[in-house]
Short mmCIF file of C-alpha atoms in Angstrom, two decimals:
data_model
loop_
_atom_site.label_atom_id
_atom_site.label_comp_id
_atom_site.label_asym_id
_atom_site.label_seq_id
_atom_site.Cartn_x
_atom_site.Cartn_y
_atom_site.Cartn_z
CA UNK A 5 -17.78 -134.63 -77.37
CA UNK A 6 -16.27 -135.77 -80.84
CA UNK A 7 -17.01 -134.54 -84.33
CA UNK A 8 -20.42 -134.45 -85.50
CA UNK A 9 -21.75 -136.75 -88.22
CA UNK A 10 -25.01 -138.96 -88.81
CA UNK A 11 -25.25 -142.43 -88.99
CA UNK A 12 -25.90 -144.59 -92.36
CA UNK A 13 -27.96 -147.73 -92.69
CA UNK A 14 -25.24 -149.68 -92.45
CA UNK A 15 -24.01 -148.44 -89.21
CA UNK A 16 -21.17 -146.49 -90.51
CA UNK A 17 -20.74 -142.77 -89.56
CA UNK A 18 -20.31 -140.41 -92.27
CA UNK A 19 -18.33 -136.98 -91.26
CA UNK A 20 -19.63 -133.45 -93.05
CA UNK A 21 -17.28 -131.19 -90.96
CA UNK A 22 -15.09 -130.43 -93.93
CA UNK A 23 -17.49 -129.53 -96.37
CA UNK A 24 -19.51 -127.31 -93.53
CA UNK A 25 -16.58 -125.15 -93.12
CA UNK A 26 -15.60 -124.66 -96.60
CA UNK A 27 -19.21 -123.63 -97.13
CA UNK A 28 -19.08 -121.06 -94.07
CA UNK A 29 -15.74 -119.61 -95.59
CA UNK A 30 -17.26 -119.34 -99.08
CA UNK A 31 -20.27 -117.25 -97.44
CA UNK A 32 -17.90 -115.04 -95.59
CA UNK A 33 -15.81 -114.42 -98.19
CA UNK A 34 -18.72 -113.33 -100.42
CA UNK A 35 -20.15 -111.09 -97.62
CA UNK A 36 -17.00 -109.52 -97.41
CA UNK A 37 -16.42 -108.88 -101.04
CA UNK A 38 -19.74 -107.32 -101.32
CA UNK A 39 -18.61 -105.09 -98.03
CA UNK A 40 -15.43 -103.87 -99.70
CA UNK A 41 -17.53 -103.10 -103.09
CA UNK A 42 -20.00 -101.17 -100.75
CA UNK A 43 -17.19 -99.45 -99.15
CA UNK A 44 -15.54 -98.51 -102.26
CA UNK A 45 -18.99 -97.07 -103.89
CA UNK A 46 -19.87 -95.50 -100.82
CA UNK A 47 -16.48 -93.65 -100.84
CA UNK A 48 -16.92 -92.45 -104.13
CA UNK A 49 -20.70 -91.45 -103.45
CA UNK A 50 -19.49 -89.45 -100.65
CA UNK A 51 -16.77 -87.61 -102.84
CA UNK A 52 -18.97 -86.94 -105.31
CA UNK A 53 -21.58 -85.47 -102.52
CA UNK A 54 -18.99 -83.28 -101.03
CA UNK A 55 -16.52 -82.40 -103.57
CA UNK A 56 -16.49 -78.73 -104.22
CA UNK A 57 -15.92 -76.63 -107.48
CA UNK A 58 -12.29 -75.89 -107.75
CA UNK A 59 -10.50 -74.50 -110.94
CA UNK A 60 -7.18 -76.69 -112.23
CA UNK A 61 -3.85 -75.28 -113.34
CA UNK A 62 -1.67 -72.37 -112.06
CA UNK A 63 -4.13 -69.51 -113.45
CA UNK A 64 -3.58 -66.56 -115.84
CA UNK A 65 -3.57 -62.74 -116.04
CA UNK A 66 -2.75 -60.73 -112.39
CA UNK A 67 -4.69 -60.35 -109.31
CA UNK A 68 -3.59 -57.95 -106.70
CA UNK A 69 -4.66 -59.65 -103.32
CA UNK A 70 -4.60 -57.83 -99.62
CA UNK A 71 -4.38 -59.75 -96.62
CA UNK A 72 -4.99 -58.04 -93.35
CA UNK A 73 -3.85 -58.58 -90.35
CA UNK A 74 -5.31 -61.22 -88.27
CA UNK A 75 -7.69 -62.48 -90.92
CA UNK A 76 -8.36 -66.66 -90.83
CA UNK A 77 -7.90 -69.06 -93.54
CA UNK A 78 -11.84 -68.57 -94.05
CA UNK A 79 -11.49 -64.96 -94.67
CA UNK A 80 -8.76 -65.33 -96.89
CA UNK A 81 -10.60 -68.03 -98.89
CA UNK A 82 -13.89 -65.61 -99.35
CA UNK A 83 -11.46 -62.68 -100.51
CA UNK A 84 -9.92 -64.98 -103.00
CA UNK A 85 -13.42 -66.67 -103.96
CA UNK A 86 -14.60 -62.83 -104.89
CA UNK A 87 -11.67 -62.03 -106.70
CA UNK A 88 -11.94 -65.09 -108.76
CA UNK A 89 -8.71 -66.38 -107.99
CA UNK A 90 -10.13 -69.69 -106.76
CA UNK A 91 -13.42 -71.09 -107.62
CA UNK A 92 -14.87 -71.39 -104.31
CA UNK A 93 -13.91 -70.61 -100.84
CA UNK A 94 -14.19 -74.19 -99.72
CA UNK A 95 -11.70 -75.41 -102.31
CA UNK A 96 -9.41 -73.04 -100.52
CA UNK A 97 -10.19 -73.87 -96.85
CA UNK A 98 -9.79 -77.61 -97.53
CA UNK A 99 -6.29 -76.97 -99.05
CA UNK A 100 -5.57 -74.73 -96.35
CA UNK A 101 -6.52 -77.19 -93.57
CA UNK A 102 -4.45 -79.94 -95.44
CA UNK A 103 -0.95 -77.60 -95.27
CA UNK A 104 0.17 -76.38 -91.64
CA UNK A 105 1.98 -74.02 -93.27
CA UNK A 106 -1.21 -72.04 -94.08
CA UNK A 107 -0.91 -70.93 -90.32
CA UNK A 108 2.35 -68.83 -91.23
CA UNK A 109 0.40 -66.43 -94.23
CA UNK A 110 1.85 -63.10 -93.65
CA UNK A 111 -0.55 -59.68 -94.23
CA UNK A 112 0.18 -57.59 -97.12
CA UNK A 113 -0.22 -57.86 -100.87
CA UNK A 114 0.12 -60.45 -102.92
CA UNK A 115 0.40 -60.84 -106.47
CA UNK A 116 -1.93 -63.87 -107.69
CA UNK A 117 -3.41 -65.17 -110.93
CA UNK A 118 -7.01 -65.30 -111.86
CA UNK A 119 -8.84 -68.97 -111.83
CA UNK A 120 -6.07 -70.82 -110.07
CA UNK A 121 -6.37 -74.09 -108.13
CA UNK A 122 -6.83 -73.81 -104.83
CA UNK A 123 -3.57 -75.43 -103.59
CA UNK A 124 -1.73 -73.45 -106.33
CA UNK A 125 -3.32 -70.27 -104.84
CA UNK A 126 -2.02 -71.30 -101.37
CA UNK A 127 1.60 -71.83 -102.42
CA UNK A 128 2.10 -68.30 -104.16
CA UNK A 129 0.44 -66.89 -100.53
CA UNK A 130 3.29 -68.96 -99.09
CA UNK A 131 5.67 -67.57 -101.63
CA UNK A 132 7.60 -64.50 -100.45
CA UNK A 133 8.47 -63.66 -103.87
CA UNK A 134 4.64 -63.18 -104.52
CA UNK A 135 4.55 -60.61 -102.01
CA UNK A 136 4.63 -57.10 -103.30
CA UNK A 137 6.77 -55.16 -100.74
CA UNK A 138 9.54 -52.67 -101.30
CA UNK A 139 11.79 -52.03 -97.93
CA UNK A 140 13.28 -48.61 -96.71
CA UNK A 141 16.11 -48.36 -94.01
CA UNK A 142 16.25 -45.18 -92.16
CA UNK A 143 20.07 -44.84 -90.47
CA UNK A 144 20.39 -44.00 -87.12
CA UNK A 145 21.06 -40.08 -86.10
CA UNK A 146 18.72 -38.65 -88.95
CA UNK A 147 16.50 -35.37 -88.14
CA UNK A 148 13.31 -35.64 -89.31
CA UNK A 149 13.74 -33.44 -92.44
CA UNK A 150 16.22 -36.14 -93.49
CA UNK A 151 13.97 -38.98 -92.65
CA UNK A 152 11.15 -37.57 -94.75
CA UNK A 153 13.44 -37.14 -97.60
CA UNK A 154 14.77 -40.84 -97.44
CA UNK A 155 10.78 -42.16 -97.06
CA UNK A 156 9.92 -39.95 -99.96
CA UNK A 157 12.59 -41.11 -102.34
CA UNK A 158 11.94 -44.74 -101.54
CA UNK A 159 8.19 -44.71 -101.40
CA UNK A 160 7.36 -41.80 -104.02
CA UNK A 161 4.90 -40.70 -101.52
CA UNK A 162 5.04 -36.98 -101.83
CA UNK A 163 7.10 -35.15 -99.09
CA UNK A 164 3.82 -32.94 -98.51
CA UNK A 165 1.94 -35.98 -97.47
CA UNK A 166 4.71 -36.50 -94.86
CA UNK A 167 4.53 -32.73 -93.65
CA UNK A 168 0.69 -32.82 -93.49
CA UNK A 169 1.18 -36.13 -91.48
CA UNK A 170 3.45 -34.69 -89.07
CA UNK A 171 1.46 -31.72 -88.28
CA UNK A 172 -1.11 -33.97 -86.88
CA UNK A 173 0.84 -35.73 -84.36
CA UNK A 174 -2.31 -37.48 -82.97
CA UNK A 175 -2.66 -39.56 -85.71
CA UNK A 176 1.14 -41.04 -85.57
CA UNK A 177 0.79 -42.25 -82.05
CA UNK A 178 3.39 -40.42 -80.40
CA UNK A 179 3.95 -41.24 -76.95
CA UNK A 180 2.62 -38.42 -74.44
CA UNK A 181 6.43 -37.59 -73.62
CA UNK A 182 6.91 -36.44 -77.04
CA UNK A 183 4.55 -33.57 -76.50
CA UNK A 184 3.44 -33.61 -80.07
CA UNK A 185 6.74 -33.52 -81.37
CA UNK A 186 7.94 -36.22 -83.92
CA UNK A 187 11.74 -35.59 -83.75
CA UNK A 188 13.56 -38.17 -81.78
CA UNK A 189 10.51 -40.44 -82.00
CA UNK A 190 10.99 -42.13 -85.38
CA UNK A 191 12.79 -44.94 -84.80
CA UNK A 192 15.67 -45.92 -87.27
CA UNK A 193 15.11 -49.32 -88.80
CA UNK A 194 14.26 -51.11 -91.90
CA UNK A 195 10.47 -50.81 -92.89
CA UNK A 196 8.32 -52.88 -95.39
CA UNK A 197 6.56 -50.97 -97.98
CA UNK A 198 3.52 -52.37 -99.77
CA UNK A 199 0.98 -50.90 -101.95
CA UNK A 200 -0.91 -49.72 -99.28
CA UNK A 201 1.35 -47.80 -97.12
CA UNK A 202 0.68 -44.27 -96.61
CA UNK A 203 2.84 -41.22 -94.95
CA UNK A 204 0.56 -41.65 -91.83
CA UNK A 205 1.13 -45.20 -91.67
CA UNK A 206 4.88 -45.37 -91.95
CA UNK A 207 5.49 -42.46 -89.60
CA UNK A 208 2.82 -44.27 -87.27
CA UNK A 209 5.00 -47.75 -87.48
CA UNK A 210 8.34 -45.68 -86.78
CA UNK A 211 6.88 -44.12 -83.74
CA UNK A 212 5.40 -47.60 -82.63
CA UNK A 213 8.69 -49.06 -82.90
CA UNK A 214 10.34 -46.36 -80.87
CA UNK A 215 7.72 -46.90 -78.24
CA UNK A 216 8.42 -50.62 -78.09
CA UNK A 217 12.31 -50.70 -78.12
CA UNK A 218 12.08 -47.72 -75.59
CA UNK A 219 9.94 -50.08 -73.09
CA UNK A 220 11.96 -52.89 -73.49
CA UNK A 221 15.09 -50.83 -72.54
CA UNK A 222 13.19 -49.81 -69.60
CA UNK A 223 13.28 -45.76 -70.33
CA UNK A 224 10.13 -45.04 -67.93
CA UNK A 225 12.08 -47.27 -65.23
CA UNK A 226 15.22 -45.74 -65.45
CA UNK A 227 13.64 -42.15 -65.44
CA UNK A 228 11.53 -43.01 -62.26
CA UNK A 229 14.87 -43.32 -60.56
CA UNK A 230 16.64 -40.07 -61.75
CA UNK A 231 15.61 -36.69 -62.18
CA UNK A 232 15.56 -36.86 -66.03
CA UNK A 233 12.31 -37.22 -67.32
CA UNK A 234 11.76 -39.42 -70.84
CA UNK A 235 11.93 -36.75 -73.21
CA UNK A 236 15.20 -35.44 -71.54
CA UNK A 237 16.37 -39.23 -71.78
CA UNK A 238 15.73 -39.51 -75.42
CA UNK A 239 17.20 -35.96 -76.08
CA UNK A 240 20.19 -37.34 -74.05
CA UNK A 241 20.39 -40.28 -76.44
CA UNK A 242 20.24 -38.09 -79.37
CA UNK A 243 23.49 -36.21 -78.65
CA UNK A 244 25.02 -39.49 -78.11
CA UNK A 245 24.18 -40.60 -81.29
CA UNK A 246 25.32 -37.17 -82.89
CA UNK A 247 28.72 -37.20 -81.03
CA UNK A 248 29.64 -40.73 -80.39
CA UNK A 249 31.55 -43.16 -83.05
CA UNK A 250 32.54 -46.35 -81.37
CA UNK A 251 29.96 -48.61 -79.59
CA UNK A 252 32.50 -48.54 -76.46
CA UNK A 253 32.21 -44.67 -76.06
CA UNK A 254 28.35 -44.63 -76.37
CA UNK A 255 27.70 -45.02 -72.54
CA UNK A 256 31.08 -42.87 -71.54
CA UNK A 257 29.76 -39.80 -73.93
CA UNK A 258 26.29 -40.28 -72.00
CA UNK A 259 27.75 -40.20 -68.82
CA UNK A 260 29.82 -37.05 -69.69
CA UNK A 261 26.71 -35.31 -70.52
CA UNK A 262 24.75 -36.57 -67.27
CA UNK A 263 27.94 -35.24 -65.51
CA UNK A 264 27.90 -31.89 -66.86
CA UNK A 265 24.33 -31.09 -66.72
CA UNK A 266 24.63 -31.97 -62.92
CA UNK A 267 26.91 -29.31 -62.46
CA UNK A 268 24.76 -26.89 -64.45
CA UNK A 269 27.80 -26.32 -67.14
CA UNK A 270 27.12 -25.85 -70.94
CA UNK A 271 27.59 -28.98 -72.98
CA UNK A 272 29.36 -27.14 -75.84
CA UNK A 273 28.45 -29.46 -78.35
CA UNK A 274 28.79 -28.76 -81.92
CA UNK A 275 25.79 -31.31 -83.11
CA UNK A 276 23.43 -29.26 -81.38
CA UNK A 277 24.97 -26.07 -83.16
CA UNK A 278 24.54 -28.00 -86.49
CA UNK A 279 20.78 -28.94 -85.52
CA UNK A 280 20.19 -25.04 -84.59
CA UNK A 281 21.50 -23.74 -88.34
CA UNK A 282 20.24 -26.82 -89.81
CA UNK A 283 23.78 -28.12 -90.95
CA UNK A 284 25.38 -31.35 -90.47
CA UNK A 285 28.04 -31.66 -93.28
CA UNK A 286 31.11 -30.72 -91.11
CA UNK A 287 32.50 -32.16 -87.53
CA UNK A 288 32.95 -28.63 -86.33
CA UNK A 289 31.80 -25.16 -86.12
CA UNK A 290 32.75 -21.36 -86.50
CA UNK A 291 32.61 -18.80 -83.87
CA UNK A 292 29.45 -17.27 -85.54
CA UNK A 293 27.51 -20.58 -85.82
CA UNK A 294 28.05 -21.24 -81.66
CA UNK A 295 27.28 -17.52 -80.90
CA UNK A 296 23.71 -18.38 -82.32
CA UNK A 297 20.67 -17.93 -79.93
CA UNK A 298 18.77 -20.91 -80.69
CA UNK A 299 17.68 -22.63 -77.59
CA UNK A 300 19.26 -25.98 -79.35
CA UNK A 301 22.78 -24.23 -79.10
CA UNK A 302 24.43 -25.51 -76.04
CA UNK A 303 27.70 -23.55 -76.58
CA UNK A 304 24.88 -20.26 -75.43
CA UNK A 305 22.47 -22.41 -72.87
CA UNK A 306 23.26 -24.66 -69.94
CA UNK A 307 21.74 -27.92 -69.85
CA UNK A 308 20.16 -30.01 -72.37
CA UNK A 309 18.41 -28.74 -75.42
CA UNK A 310 14.94 -28.59 -75.33
CA UNK A 311 14.18 -31.86 -77.55
CA UNK A 312 16.18 -34.31 -79.28
CA UNK A 313 18.18 -33.46 -82.33
CA UNK A 314 17.87 -36.75 -84.29
CA UNK A 315 16.24 -40.10 -84.05
CA UNK A 316 18.48 -42.19 -81.84
CA UNK A 317 18.76 -45.98 -82.43
CA UNK A 318 18.55 -48.81 -79.60
CA UNK A 319 22.66 -48.53 -79.01
CA UNK A 320 22.24 -44.71 -78.13
CA UNK A 321 19.28 -45.23 -76.17
CA UNK A 322 20.57 -47.79 -74.25
CA UNK A 323 23.71 -46.20 -73.23
CA UNK A 324 21.32 -42.76 -72.40
CA UNK A 325 19.32 -45.38 -70.10
CA UNK A 326 22.56 -47.13 -68.40
CA UNK A 327 25.34 -44.65 -68.73
CA UNK A 328 28.55 -45.80 -67.86
CA UNK A 329 30.39 -45.01 -64.47
CA UNK A 330 32.79 -42.31 -64.45
CA UNK A 331 34.07 -38.68 -63.36
CA UNK A 332 34.58 -37.61 -67.12
CA UNK A 333 33.89 -34.16 -67.78
CA UNK A 334 34.90 -33.55 -71.43
CA UNK A 335 35.32 -35.73 -74.51
CA UNK A 336 36.65 -34.97 -77.98
CA UNK A 337 36.93 -36.77 -81.41
CA UNK A 338 40.35 -36.60 -82.15
CA UNK A 339 40.13 -38.48 -85.33
CA UNK A 340 36.95 -38.50 -87.05
CA UNK A 341 38.13 -40.70 -89.60
CA UNK A 342 38.30 -43.89 -87.32
CA UNK A 343 36.08 -42.10 -84.60
CA UNK A 344 38.74 -41.95 -81.89
CA UNK A 345 37.59 -40.26 -78.93
CA UNK A 346 39.54 -39.13 -75.76
CA UNK A 347 37.84 -38.62 -72.69
CA UNK A 348 39.16 -36.19 -69.61
CA UNK A 349 38.25 -35.14 -66.17
CA UNK A 350 40.05 -32.02 -66.00
CA UNK A 351 40.34 -28.93 -68.79
CA UNK A 352 43.90 -29.28 -69.04
CA UNK A 353 43.94 -32.54 -70.37
CA UNK A 354 40.88 -32.05 -72.46
CA UNK A 355 42.62 -29.14 -74.06
CA UNK A 356 45.63 -31.57 -74.94
CA UNK A 357 43.27 -33.21 -76.79
CA UNK A 358 41.68 -30.42 -78.61
CA UNK A 359 45.05 -29.80 -80.06
CA UNK A 360 45.30 -33.35 -81.31
CA UNK A 361 41.63 -32.71 -83.03
CA UNK A 362 42.92 -29.35 -84.36
CA UNK A 363 46.06 -31.19 -85.64
CA UNK A 364 44.04 -33.64 -87.68
CA UNK A 365 42.10 -30.54 -89.04
CA UNK A 366 45.16 -29.10 -90.60
CA UNK A 367 45.54 -32.25 -92.47
CA UNK A 368 41.98 -32.24 -93.44
CA UNK A 369 41.06 -28.60 -93.89
CA UNK A 370 38.38 -29.36 -96.43
CA UNK A 371 36.46 -31.00 -93.89
CA UNK A 372 36.57 -28.64 -90.92
#
């Protein structure tokens, strides 16, 4: 079939295809234009219907807001609305939904402002500088009394609060093998301090960290294969922490301790005497101090002391759990300045090294 048309009285056919197509196109254009207008107006209408109250700008004043562990963006939004940080919870929820970083908001206390735009409030919660936080570092090898002083000085929490917490070991989450005593169980590390920190929560964080690190190192696994229980291994670690200076010496010092205990020999460690008499400012001890009858004095009593003498760090715990292989029976730090330590298998060899230490002491009499 060819083109459509109609015949005139003269017999000629007049074609109407061109005009018909143009009409159709014009009709479609009109319909399309009307549709586009409807879509734009529809979107505007939907925006009006579903818009939520929201402040504008960065806000004013100061509001401290706590974000707790495990809170969702909805929980956070409700808190912000309640404190008039944002105008509506939904405004913050929408802002959080459009920013994947919202999933990384950390628990803690934040310094925000009143009447902020939701996106600005979210921005502050993602800004580390807005978080109200101090930090306290507890070095390795500190005994409980020293740790309490460090924590109290930094946090301004009275020492009496820490002493009270220590008298209630069940509140600290101590491992069962600690037998209710925190010595050796307060893991040395850096801890965050915020306005909600208490003596109980901070000491609890430290004991929890000890338990985590000990488990990662295989403390209970190692004790299941030896004659030493977990508390004894932590005690060995505390002795290693007190006596060893250089990283390579930690496992060797642990081996000496285990070898001497196995032969029922007295350890004769000055660090245990220091603990017994509550001193830690000299590398050596006097004959009178070594005669102290404290059960922690390993010059008087054979075997391990009844418990840890400080809080060992990861390196010392690892050494106590995985001691070096060797037959050494003695060690002495011949130069406390450098930490140089000599290991010996015979008494004669050890006495030669002791003389080297005594020579160092003669030139450092104020420190021996």
